[in-house]
Coordinates of C-alpha atoms in Angstrom, one line a residue:
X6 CA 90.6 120.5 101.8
X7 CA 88.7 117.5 103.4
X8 CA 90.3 114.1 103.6
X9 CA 88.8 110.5 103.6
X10 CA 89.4 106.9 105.0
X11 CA 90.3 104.7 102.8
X12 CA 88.8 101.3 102.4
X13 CA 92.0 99.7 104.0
X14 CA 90.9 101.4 107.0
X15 CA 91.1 98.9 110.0
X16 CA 88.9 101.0 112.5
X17 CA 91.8 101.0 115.0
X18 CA 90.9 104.4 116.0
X19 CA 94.5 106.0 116.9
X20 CA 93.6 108.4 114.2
X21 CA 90.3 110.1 115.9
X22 CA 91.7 111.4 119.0
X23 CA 94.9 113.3 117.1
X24 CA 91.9 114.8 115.2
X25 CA 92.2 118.8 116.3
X26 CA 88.6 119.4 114.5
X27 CA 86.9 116.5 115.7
X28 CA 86.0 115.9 112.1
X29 CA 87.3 112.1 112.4
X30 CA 83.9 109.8 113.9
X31 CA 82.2 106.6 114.6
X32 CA 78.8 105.8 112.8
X33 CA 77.4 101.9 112.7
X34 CA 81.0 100.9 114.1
X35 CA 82.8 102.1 110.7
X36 CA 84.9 105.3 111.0
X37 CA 84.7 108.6 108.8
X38 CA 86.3 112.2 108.0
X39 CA 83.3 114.8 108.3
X40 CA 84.4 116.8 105.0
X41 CA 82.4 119.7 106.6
X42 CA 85.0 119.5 109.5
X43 CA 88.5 118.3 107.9
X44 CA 90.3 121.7 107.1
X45 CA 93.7 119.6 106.6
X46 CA 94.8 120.7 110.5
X47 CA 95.2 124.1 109.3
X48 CA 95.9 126.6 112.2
X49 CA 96.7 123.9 114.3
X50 CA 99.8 121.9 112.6
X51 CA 101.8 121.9 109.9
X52 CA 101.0 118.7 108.4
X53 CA 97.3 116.4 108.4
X54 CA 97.7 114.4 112.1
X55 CA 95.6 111.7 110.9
X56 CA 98.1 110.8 108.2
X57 CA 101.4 111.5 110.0
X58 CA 99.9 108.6 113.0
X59 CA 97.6 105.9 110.8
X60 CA 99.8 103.0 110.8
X61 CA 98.4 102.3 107.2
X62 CA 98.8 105.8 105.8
X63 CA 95.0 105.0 105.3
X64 CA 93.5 108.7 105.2
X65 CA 93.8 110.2 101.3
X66 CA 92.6 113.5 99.7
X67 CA 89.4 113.3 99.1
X68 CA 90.2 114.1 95.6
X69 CA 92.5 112.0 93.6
X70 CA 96.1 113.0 93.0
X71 CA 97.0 114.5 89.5
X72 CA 100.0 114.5 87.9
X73 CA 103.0 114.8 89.0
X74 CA 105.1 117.0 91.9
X75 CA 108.6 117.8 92.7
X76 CA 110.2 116.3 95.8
X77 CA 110.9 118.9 98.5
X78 CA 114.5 118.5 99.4
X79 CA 114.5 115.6 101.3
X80 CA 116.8 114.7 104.9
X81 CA 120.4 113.2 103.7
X82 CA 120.3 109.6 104.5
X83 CA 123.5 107.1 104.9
X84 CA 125.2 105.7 101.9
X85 CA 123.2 102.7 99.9
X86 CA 123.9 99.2 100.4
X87 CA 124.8 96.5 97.4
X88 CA 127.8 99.0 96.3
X89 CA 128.8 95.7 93.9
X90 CA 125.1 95.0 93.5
X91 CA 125.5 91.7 95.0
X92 CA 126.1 91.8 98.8
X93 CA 126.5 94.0 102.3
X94 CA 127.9 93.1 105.3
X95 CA 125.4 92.6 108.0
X96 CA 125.6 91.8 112.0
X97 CA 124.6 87.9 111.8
X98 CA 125.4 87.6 115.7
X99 CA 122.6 84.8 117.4
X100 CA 120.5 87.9 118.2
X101 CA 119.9 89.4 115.0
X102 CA 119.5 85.3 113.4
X103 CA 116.7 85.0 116.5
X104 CA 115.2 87.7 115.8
X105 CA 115.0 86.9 112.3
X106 CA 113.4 83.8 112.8
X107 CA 110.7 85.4 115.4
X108 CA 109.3 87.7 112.3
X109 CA 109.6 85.3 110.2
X110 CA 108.6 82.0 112.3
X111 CA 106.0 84.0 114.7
X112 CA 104.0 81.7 116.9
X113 CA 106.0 78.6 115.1
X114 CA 109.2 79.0 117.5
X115 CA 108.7 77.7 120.8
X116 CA 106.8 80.7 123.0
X117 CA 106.6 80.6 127.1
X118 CA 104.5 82.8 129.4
X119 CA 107.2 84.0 132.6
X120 CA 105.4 84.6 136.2
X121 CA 104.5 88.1 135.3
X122 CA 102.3 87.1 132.6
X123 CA 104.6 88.2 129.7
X124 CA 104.9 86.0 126.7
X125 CA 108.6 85.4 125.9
X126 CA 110.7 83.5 123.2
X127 CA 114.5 82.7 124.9
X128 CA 117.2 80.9 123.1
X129 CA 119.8 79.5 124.7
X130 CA 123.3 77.7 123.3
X131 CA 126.7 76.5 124.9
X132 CA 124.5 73.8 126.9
X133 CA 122.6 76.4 128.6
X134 CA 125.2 78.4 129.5
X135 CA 124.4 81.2 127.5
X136 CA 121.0 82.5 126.4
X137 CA 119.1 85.4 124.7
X138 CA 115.2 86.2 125.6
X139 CA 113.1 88.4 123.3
X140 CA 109.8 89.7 124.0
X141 CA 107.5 91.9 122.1
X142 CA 106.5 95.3 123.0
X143 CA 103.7 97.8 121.3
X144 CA 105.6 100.6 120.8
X145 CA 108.7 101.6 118.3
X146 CA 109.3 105.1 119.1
X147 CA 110.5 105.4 122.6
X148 CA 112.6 104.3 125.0
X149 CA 110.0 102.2 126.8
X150 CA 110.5 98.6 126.8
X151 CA 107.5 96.9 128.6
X152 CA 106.3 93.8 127.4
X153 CA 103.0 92.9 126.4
X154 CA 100.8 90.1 127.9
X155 CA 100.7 87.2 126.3
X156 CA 97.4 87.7 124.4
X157 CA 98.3 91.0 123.5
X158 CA 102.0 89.2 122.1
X159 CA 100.1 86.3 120.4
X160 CA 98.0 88.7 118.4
X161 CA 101.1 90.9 117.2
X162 CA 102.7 88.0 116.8
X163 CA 100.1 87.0 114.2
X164 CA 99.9 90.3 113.0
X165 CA 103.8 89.9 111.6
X166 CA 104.8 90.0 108.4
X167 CA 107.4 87.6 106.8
X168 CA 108.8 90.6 104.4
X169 CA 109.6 93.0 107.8
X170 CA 112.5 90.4 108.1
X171 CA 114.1 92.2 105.1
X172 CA 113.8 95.3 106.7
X173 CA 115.6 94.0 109.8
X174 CA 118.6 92.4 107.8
X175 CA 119.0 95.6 105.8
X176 CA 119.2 97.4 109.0
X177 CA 121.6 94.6 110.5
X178 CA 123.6 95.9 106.9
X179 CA 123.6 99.9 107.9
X180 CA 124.6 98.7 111.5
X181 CA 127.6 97.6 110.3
X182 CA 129.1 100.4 108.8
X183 CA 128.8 102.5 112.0
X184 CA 132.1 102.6 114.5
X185 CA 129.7 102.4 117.8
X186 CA 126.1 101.3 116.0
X187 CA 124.7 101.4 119.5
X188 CA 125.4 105.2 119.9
X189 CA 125.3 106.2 116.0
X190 CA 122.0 106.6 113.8
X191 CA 121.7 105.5 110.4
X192 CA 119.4 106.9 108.4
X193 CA 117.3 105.8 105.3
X194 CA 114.1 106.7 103.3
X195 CA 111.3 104.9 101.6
X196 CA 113.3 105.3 98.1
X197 CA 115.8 103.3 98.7
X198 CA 113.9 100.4 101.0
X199 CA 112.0 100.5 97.3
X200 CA 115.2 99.9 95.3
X201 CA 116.0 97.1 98.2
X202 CA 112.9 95.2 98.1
X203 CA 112.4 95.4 94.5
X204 CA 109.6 97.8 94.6
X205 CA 110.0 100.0 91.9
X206 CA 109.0 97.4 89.4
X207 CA 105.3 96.8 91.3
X208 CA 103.7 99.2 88.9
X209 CA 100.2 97.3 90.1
X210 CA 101.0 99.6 93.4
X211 CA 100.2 103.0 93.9
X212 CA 102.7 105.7 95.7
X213 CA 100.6 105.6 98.6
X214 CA 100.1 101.9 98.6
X215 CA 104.1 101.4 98.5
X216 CA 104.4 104.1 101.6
X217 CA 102.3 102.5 103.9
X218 CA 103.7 99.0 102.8
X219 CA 107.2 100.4 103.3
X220 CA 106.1 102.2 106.8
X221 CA 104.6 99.2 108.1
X222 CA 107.7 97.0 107.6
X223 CA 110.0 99.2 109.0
X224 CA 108.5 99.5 111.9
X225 CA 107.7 95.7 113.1
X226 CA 111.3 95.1 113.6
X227 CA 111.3 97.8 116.6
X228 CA 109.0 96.0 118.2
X229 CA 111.5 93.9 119.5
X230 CA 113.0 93.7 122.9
X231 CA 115.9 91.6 123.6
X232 CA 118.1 90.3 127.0
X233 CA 120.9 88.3 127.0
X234 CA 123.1 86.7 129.7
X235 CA 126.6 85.6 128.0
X236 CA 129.2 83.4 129.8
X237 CA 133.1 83.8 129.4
X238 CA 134.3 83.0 125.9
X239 CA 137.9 82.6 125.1
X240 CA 139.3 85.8 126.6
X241 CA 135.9 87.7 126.2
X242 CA 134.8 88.5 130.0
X243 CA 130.8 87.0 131.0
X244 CA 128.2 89.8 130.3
X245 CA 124.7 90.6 130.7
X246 CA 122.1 92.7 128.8
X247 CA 119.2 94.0 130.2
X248 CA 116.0 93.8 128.6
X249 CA 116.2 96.7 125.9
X250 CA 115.0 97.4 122.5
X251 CA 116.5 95.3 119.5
X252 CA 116.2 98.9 117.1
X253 CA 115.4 101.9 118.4
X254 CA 112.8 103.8 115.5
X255 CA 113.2 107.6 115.9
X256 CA 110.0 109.6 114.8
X257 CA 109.2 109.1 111.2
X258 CA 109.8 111.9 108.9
X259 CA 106.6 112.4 106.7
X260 CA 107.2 114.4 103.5
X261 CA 104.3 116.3 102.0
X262 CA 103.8 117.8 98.5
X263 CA 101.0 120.5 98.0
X264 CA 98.9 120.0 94.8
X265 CA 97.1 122.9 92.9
X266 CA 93.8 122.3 94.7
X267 CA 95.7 122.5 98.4
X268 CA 95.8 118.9 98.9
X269 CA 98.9 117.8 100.8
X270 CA 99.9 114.4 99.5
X271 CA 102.5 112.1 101.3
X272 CA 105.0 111.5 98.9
X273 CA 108.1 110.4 100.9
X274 CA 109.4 108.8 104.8
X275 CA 112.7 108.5 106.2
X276 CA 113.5 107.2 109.2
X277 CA 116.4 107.1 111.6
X278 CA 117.3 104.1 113.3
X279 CA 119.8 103.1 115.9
X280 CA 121.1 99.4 117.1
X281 CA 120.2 98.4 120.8
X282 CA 122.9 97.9 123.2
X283 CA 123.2 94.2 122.1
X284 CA 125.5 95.8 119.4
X285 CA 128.0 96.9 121.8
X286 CA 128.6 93.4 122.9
X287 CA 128.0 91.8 119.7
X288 CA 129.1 94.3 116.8
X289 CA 131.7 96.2 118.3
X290 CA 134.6 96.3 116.1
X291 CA 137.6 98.0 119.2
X292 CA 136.1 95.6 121.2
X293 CA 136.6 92.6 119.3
X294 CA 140.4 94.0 119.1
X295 CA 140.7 94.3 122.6
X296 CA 139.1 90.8 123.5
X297 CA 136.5 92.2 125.7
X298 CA 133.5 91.8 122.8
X299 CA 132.2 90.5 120.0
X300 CA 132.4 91.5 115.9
X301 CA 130.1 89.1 114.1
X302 CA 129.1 89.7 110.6
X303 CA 128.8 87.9 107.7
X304 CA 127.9 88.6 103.8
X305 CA 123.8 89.2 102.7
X306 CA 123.3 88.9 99.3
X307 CA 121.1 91.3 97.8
X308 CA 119.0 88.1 95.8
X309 CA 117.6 87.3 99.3
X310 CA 115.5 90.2 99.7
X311 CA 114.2 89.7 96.4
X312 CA 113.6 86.1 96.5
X313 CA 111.6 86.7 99.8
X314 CA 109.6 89.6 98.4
X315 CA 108.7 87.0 95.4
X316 CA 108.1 84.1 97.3
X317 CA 106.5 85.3 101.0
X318 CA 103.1 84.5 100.0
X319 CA 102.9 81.4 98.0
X320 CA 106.1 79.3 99.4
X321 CA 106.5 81.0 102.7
X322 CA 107.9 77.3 104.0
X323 CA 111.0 77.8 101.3
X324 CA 110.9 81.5 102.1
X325 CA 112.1 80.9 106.0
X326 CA 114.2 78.1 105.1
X327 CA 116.2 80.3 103.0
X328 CA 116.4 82.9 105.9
X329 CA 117.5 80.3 108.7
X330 CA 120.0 79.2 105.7
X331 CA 121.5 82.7 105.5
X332 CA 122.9 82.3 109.2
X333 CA 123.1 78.4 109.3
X334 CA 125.5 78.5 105.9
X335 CA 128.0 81.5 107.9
X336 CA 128.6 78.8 110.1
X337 CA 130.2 76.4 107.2
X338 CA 128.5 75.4 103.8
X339 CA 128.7 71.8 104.6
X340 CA 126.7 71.7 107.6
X341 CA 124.6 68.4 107.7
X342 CA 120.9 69.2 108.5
X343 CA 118.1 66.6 109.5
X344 CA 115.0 67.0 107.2
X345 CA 112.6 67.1 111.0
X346 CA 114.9 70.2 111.3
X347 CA 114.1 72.0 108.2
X348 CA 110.4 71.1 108.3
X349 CA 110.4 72.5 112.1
X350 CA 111.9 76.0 110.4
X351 CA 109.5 75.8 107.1
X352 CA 106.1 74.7 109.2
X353 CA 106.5 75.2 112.5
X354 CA 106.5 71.8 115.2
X355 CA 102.4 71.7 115.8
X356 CA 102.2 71.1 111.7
X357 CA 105.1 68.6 112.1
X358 CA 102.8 67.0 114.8
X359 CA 100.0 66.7 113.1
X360 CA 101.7 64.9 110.0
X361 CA 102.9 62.5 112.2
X362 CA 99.3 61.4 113.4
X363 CA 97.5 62.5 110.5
X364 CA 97.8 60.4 106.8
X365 CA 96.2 63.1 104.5
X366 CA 98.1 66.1 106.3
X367 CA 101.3 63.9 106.3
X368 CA 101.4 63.9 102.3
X369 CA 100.3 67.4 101.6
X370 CA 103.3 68.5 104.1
X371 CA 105.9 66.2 102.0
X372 CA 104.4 67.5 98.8
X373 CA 104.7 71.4 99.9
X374 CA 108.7 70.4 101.5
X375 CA 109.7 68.7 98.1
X376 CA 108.3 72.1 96.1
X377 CA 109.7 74.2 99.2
X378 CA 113.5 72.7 98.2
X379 CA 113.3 72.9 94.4
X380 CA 112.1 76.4 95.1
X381 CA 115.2 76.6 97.1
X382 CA 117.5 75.2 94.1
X383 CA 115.5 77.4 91.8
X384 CA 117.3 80.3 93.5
X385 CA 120.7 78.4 94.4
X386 CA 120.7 76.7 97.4
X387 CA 120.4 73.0 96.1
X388 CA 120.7 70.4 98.3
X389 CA 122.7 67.9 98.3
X390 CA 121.0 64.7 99.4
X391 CA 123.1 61.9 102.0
X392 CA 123.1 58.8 100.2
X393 CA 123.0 56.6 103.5
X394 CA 119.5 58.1 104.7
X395 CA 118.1 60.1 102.1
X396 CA 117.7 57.2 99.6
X397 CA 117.2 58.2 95.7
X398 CA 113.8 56.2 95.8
X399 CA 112.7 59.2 98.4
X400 CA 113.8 62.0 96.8
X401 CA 111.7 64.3 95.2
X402 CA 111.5 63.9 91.4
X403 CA 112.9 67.1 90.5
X404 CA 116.5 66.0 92.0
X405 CA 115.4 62.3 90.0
X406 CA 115.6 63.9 87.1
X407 CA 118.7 66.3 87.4
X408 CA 120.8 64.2 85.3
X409 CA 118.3 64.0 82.5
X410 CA 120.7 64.8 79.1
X411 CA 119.6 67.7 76.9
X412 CA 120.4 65.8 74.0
X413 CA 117.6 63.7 72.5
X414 CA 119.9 60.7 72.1
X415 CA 121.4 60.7 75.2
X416 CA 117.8 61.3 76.6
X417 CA 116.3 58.3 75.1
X418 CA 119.2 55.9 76.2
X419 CA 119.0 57.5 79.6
X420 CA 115.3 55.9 79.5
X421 CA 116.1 52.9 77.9
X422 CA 118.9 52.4 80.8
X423 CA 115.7 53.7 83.4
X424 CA 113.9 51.2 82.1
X425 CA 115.9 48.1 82.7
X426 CA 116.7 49.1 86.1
X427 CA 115.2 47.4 89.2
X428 CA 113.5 50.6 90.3
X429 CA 112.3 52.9 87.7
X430 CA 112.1 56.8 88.4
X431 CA 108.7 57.0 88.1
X432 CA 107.4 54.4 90.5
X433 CA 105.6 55.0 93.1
X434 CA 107.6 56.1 96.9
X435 CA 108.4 53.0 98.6
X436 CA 105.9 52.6 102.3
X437 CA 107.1 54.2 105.5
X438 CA 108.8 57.2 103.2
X439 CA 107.6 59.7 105.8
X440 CA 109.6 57.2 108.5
X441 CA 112.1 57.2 106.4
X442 CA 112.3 60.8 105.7
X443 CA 112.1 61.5 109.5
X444 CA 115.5 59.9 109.7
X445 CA 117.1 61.3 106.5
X446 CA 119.4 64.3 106.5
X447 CA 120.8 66.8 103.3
X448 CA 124.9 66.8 103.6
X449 CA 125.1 70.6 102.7
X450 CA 123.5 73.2 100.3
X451 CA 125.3 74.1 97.0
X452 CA 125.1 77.9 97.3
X453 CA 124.9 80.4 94.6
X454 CA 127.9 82.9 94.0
X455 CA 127.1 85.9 96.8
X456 CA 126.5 82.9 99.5
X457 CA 129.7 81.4 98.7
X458 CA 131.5 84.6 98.6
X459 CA 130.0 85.2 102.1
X460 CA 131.4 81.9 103.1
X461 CA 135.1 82.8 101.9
X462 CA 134.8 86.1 103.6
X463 CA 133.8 85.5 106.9
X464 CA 135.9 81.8 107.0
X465 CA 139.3 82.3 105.7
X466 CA 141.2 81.1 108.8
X467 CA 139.0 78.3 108.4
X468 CA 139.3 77.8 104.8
X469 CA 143.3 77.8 105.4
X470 CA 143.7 75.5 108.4
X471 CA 141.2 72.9 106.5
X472 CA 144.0 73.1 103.2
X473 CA 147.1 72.5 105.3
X474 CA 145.3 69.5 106.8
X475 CA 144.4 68.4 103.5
X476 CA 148.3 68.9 102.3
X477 CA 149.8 67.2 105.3
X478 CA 148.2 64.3 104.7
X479 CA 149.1 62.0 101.6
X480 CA 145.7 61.1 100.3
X481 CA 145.1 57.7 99.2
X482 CA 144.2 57.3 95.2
X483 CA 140.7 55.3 94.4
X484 CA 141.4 54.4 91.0
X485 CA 139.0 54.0 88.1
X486 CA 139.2 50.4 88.0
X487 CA 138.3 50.1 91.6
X488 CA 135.4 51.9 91.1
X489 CA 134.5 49.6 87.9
X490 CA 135.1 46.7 90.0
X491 CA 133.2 47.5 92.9
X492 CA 130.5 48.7 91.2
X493 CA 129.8 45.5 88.6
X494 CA 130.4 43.2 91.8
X495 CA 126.9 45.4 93.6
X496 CA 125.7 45.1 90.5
X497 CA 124.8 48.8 90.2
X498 CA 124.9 51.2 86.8
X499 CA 126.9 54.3 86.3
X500 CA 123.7 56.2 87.0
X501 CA 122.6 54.1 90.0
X502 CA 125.9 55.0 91.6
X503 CA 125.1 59.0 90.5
X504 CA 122.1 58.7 92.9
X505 CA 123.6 56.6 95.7
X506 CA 126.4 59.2 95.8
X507 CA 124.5 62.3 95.6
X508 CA 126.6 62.6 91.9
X509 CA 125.8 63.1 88.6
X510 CA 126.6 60.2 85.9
X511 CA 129.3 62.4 84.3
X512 CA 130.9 62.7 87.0
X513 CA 130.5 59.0 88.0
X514 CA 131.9 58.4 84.4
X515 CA 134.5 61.1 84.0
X516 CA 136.1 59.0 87.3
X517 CA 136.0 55.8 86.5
X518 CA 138.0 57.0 83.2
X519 CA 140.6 58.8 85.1
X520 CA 140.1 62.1 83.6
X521 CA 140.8 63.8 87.2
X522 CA 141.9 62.8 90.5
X523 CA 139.1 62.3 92.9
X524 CA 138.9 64.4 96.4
X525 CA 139.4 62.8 99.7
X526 CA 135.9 62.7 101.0
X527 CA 134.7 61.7 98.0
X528 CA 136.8 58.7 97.8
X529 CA 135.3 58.1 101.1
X530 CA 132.2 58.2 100.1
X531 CA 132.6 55.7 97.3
X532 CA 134.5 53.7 99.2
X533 CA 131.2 53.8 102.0
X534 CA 128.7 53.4 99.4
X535 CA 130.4 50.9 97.5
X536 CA 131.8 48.3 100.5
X537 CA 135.3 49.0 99.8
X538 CA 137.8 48.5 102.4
X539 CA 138.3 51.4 104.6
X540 CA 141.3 54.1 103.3
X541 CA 143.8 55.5 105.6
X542 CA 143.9 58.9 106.1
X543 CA 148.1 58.9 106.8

């Protein structure tokens, strides 16, 4: 009942010396299964040893599978996540969002080698005051947390994969639902990661192919090894964490189904996995109560972990800018974001660098960011452009053409009126658009359903306090006719306006009509935009 390598074999070798047969070799540097050897490790364990520890699940029956077996009964894992089929909570404290951005940034973020020759990724906020380090180990299975050198992190580090992040915010999910996460397992299997990540519809994907995939994801996240030293915050006391594992991976459960012939296939994994002791200071719910910790936790939409799946390999840029949105959003939808910063996030700052030196490089990178954000409002995060710095003439056309009418009549006068302006939509960026983009900044995202209900879940005190501001104060009325006025006397169209303001023309026309009374800011922002004298908030 002999066994074979498979051709995704990478030679790594930690298969040969489990081997109890010595039927696993070396010839001409490529490594084989003696079939006159392989006796499927009977009389010596219950299940092949070359399978159960090849990171790739490369070994296979030397005869293919046929047909189809029965599951054995399978080890009870915790409830599924998406019970509304939209979103879980997750732990989004700065630990879990760093470590999100290390798997999915890698050798982008801003690495350091300490004095023992350990290469080390720290983050620090409050001014320095607090700060967490990460470092990468090469183990997931024990206790052990000792770092690797740095050439042994760099090439893990390239080794990552951007799709292990879902993996790490679906466990950030199970973590939640725990009392103590730090001292309580959760347990899942490769079925439902495959329902997560979309998996069941690869049909181009064999069972095998899926297993290793799903094995190898789940483990890179336990890789991880955080510290942290907190100062005092409000009335929760300073505290340090020592250098310990960011999930700790218990032995993977390999399940086996015998064929006809005697071939033991792997058909199923489960793994149990527990929070570090970062939760206890960061996802402790009786802690939080009693002031002496921390509860943080937002929404995650299940459309994330799709949209990465679907867009890893061909818009990776978009694919971590939607990550680092997922965290930067909890903090408050209208968070105004330099474009430097999201190019930093999407390529990394040696690719910003280069741009800046370099003319060719410089107009592929705006290129891929302009197709990296409609990818981004393709899946509903669109941003919202500031007027002031990110001027309509540097947009990219996709946003130019957002107001284009469905109707052909409307269409054709929407031309006409293109036509006759001073600066069509179709000419060419004005020079110095990459200085100019350096400077410009995006007002806020407009999210998609399951962000926004993350936003109203994890802000209502927020939400609250920001509407009995709005109430106390008696809000000045910008009137149609000012608007007409003003914007005759700059000389600008309806649809001029639309871009200066980050609007559409209905909107721009609906106002000027009166059909609905415009919002505060936005009356400030006409009233910025269009010179008019500044409104009193009281």
């Amino acid at each position: 009942m002999a066994y074979k390598l498979s051709q995704s074999c990478t030679g790594c070798d930690t298969c040969r010396s489990q081997c109890p047969t010595g039927a696993i070799k070396i010839k001409d540097n490529q490594t084989w299964i003696d079939p006159n050897l392989c006796n499927n490790c009977e009389g010596y364990y219950p299940e092949p040893q070359c399978v159960i520890h090849c990171p790739i699940s490369s070994p296979v029956p030397s005869q293919g599978k046929k047909g189809r077996y029965k599951l054995n009964e399978r080890t009870p894992t915790s409830p599924d996540l998406f019970a509304n089929d939209k979103t879980n909570p997750f732990a989004s404290s700065i630990v879990i969002w760093e470590a999100c951005n290390l798997l999915a940034q890698g050798l982008s973020l801003l690495w350091h080698t300490d004095a023992s020759g350990k290469l080390c990724y720290q983050r620090q906020v409050s001014q320095g005051k607090c700060k967490v380090d990460f470092c990468l180990t090469d183990t997931f299975d024990t206790d052990s947390t000792e770092a690797l050198s740095a050439d042994e992190a760099q090439a893990t580090l390239e080794a990552m994969d951007i799709k292990a992040t879902c993996l790490h915010l679906i466990y950030a999910a199970y973590a939640t639902a725990l009392e103590k996460p730090w001292q309580e397992e959760f347990t899942l299997n490769d079925v439902q990661i495959e329902n997560y990540l979309g998996l069941e519809k690869r049909t181009d994907l064999s069972k095998a192919a899926k297993l290793s995939l799903i094995k190898h994801l789940a483990q890179q996240p336990c890789k991880i090894s955080i510290g942290a030293h907190w100062s005092k915050q409000g009335k929760v006391p300073e505290f340090s964490i020592p250098q310990s594992r960011l999930w700790h991976l218990q032995p993977i459960e390999h399940h086996f189904q015998e064929d006809e012939q005697g071939y033991k296939h792997l058909v199923g994994l489960t793994f149990r996995v527990r929070a570090g002791i970062w939760a206890k200071y960061f996802l402790n719910r009786q802690g939080c109560q009693n002031r002496t910790a921390f509860y943080q936790y937002g929404n995650l939409p299940q459309s994330l972990l799709s949209a990465v799946m679907s867009n890893w390999q061909h818009h990776e840029g978009a694919t971590r800018m939607m990550l680092w949105l997922l965290f930067k959003t909890r903090i408050g939808k209208r968070q105004r974001i330099t474009v430097p910063t999201l190019m930093r996030v999407a390529y990394g700052e040696d690719k910003l660098l280069r741009a800046s030196s370099q003319r060719d490089e410089r107009k592929r990178l705006v290129r891929t960011f302009e197709t990296d954000l409609e990818v981004l409002s393709h899946y509903g995060l669109k941003p919202v452009f500031d007027p002031v710095t990110y001027l309509p003439e540097i947009q990219p056309m996709w946003a130019k053409l957002g107001d284009l009418p469905d109707d052909a009549d409307a269409a054709l006068e929407f031309w006409i009126q293109d036509g006759n302006s001073k600066r069509r939509l179709t000419d060419a960026a004005p020079r110095g658009k990459w200085n100019l983009l350096m400077k410009a900044r995006i007002l806020w995202f407009e999210l998609k359903a399951e962000w926004e209900h993350a936003l109203t879940t994890v802000e209502p005190n927020k939400v609250r306090l920001t509407k009995r501001k709005t109430k106390s104060h008696s809000s000045p009325v910008l009137s149609g006719a000012d608007i007409i006025a003003a914007r005759k006397h700059n000389q600008l169209s309806q649809r001029d306006l639309a871009q200066l303001t980050g609007k559409s023309q209905s909107w721009i026309r609906d106002i000027e009509k009166g059909r609905f009374q415009i919002k505060l800011e936005d009356q400030r922002l006409l009233q910025k935009v269009l010179g008019l004298a500044e409104l009193s908030s009281g």
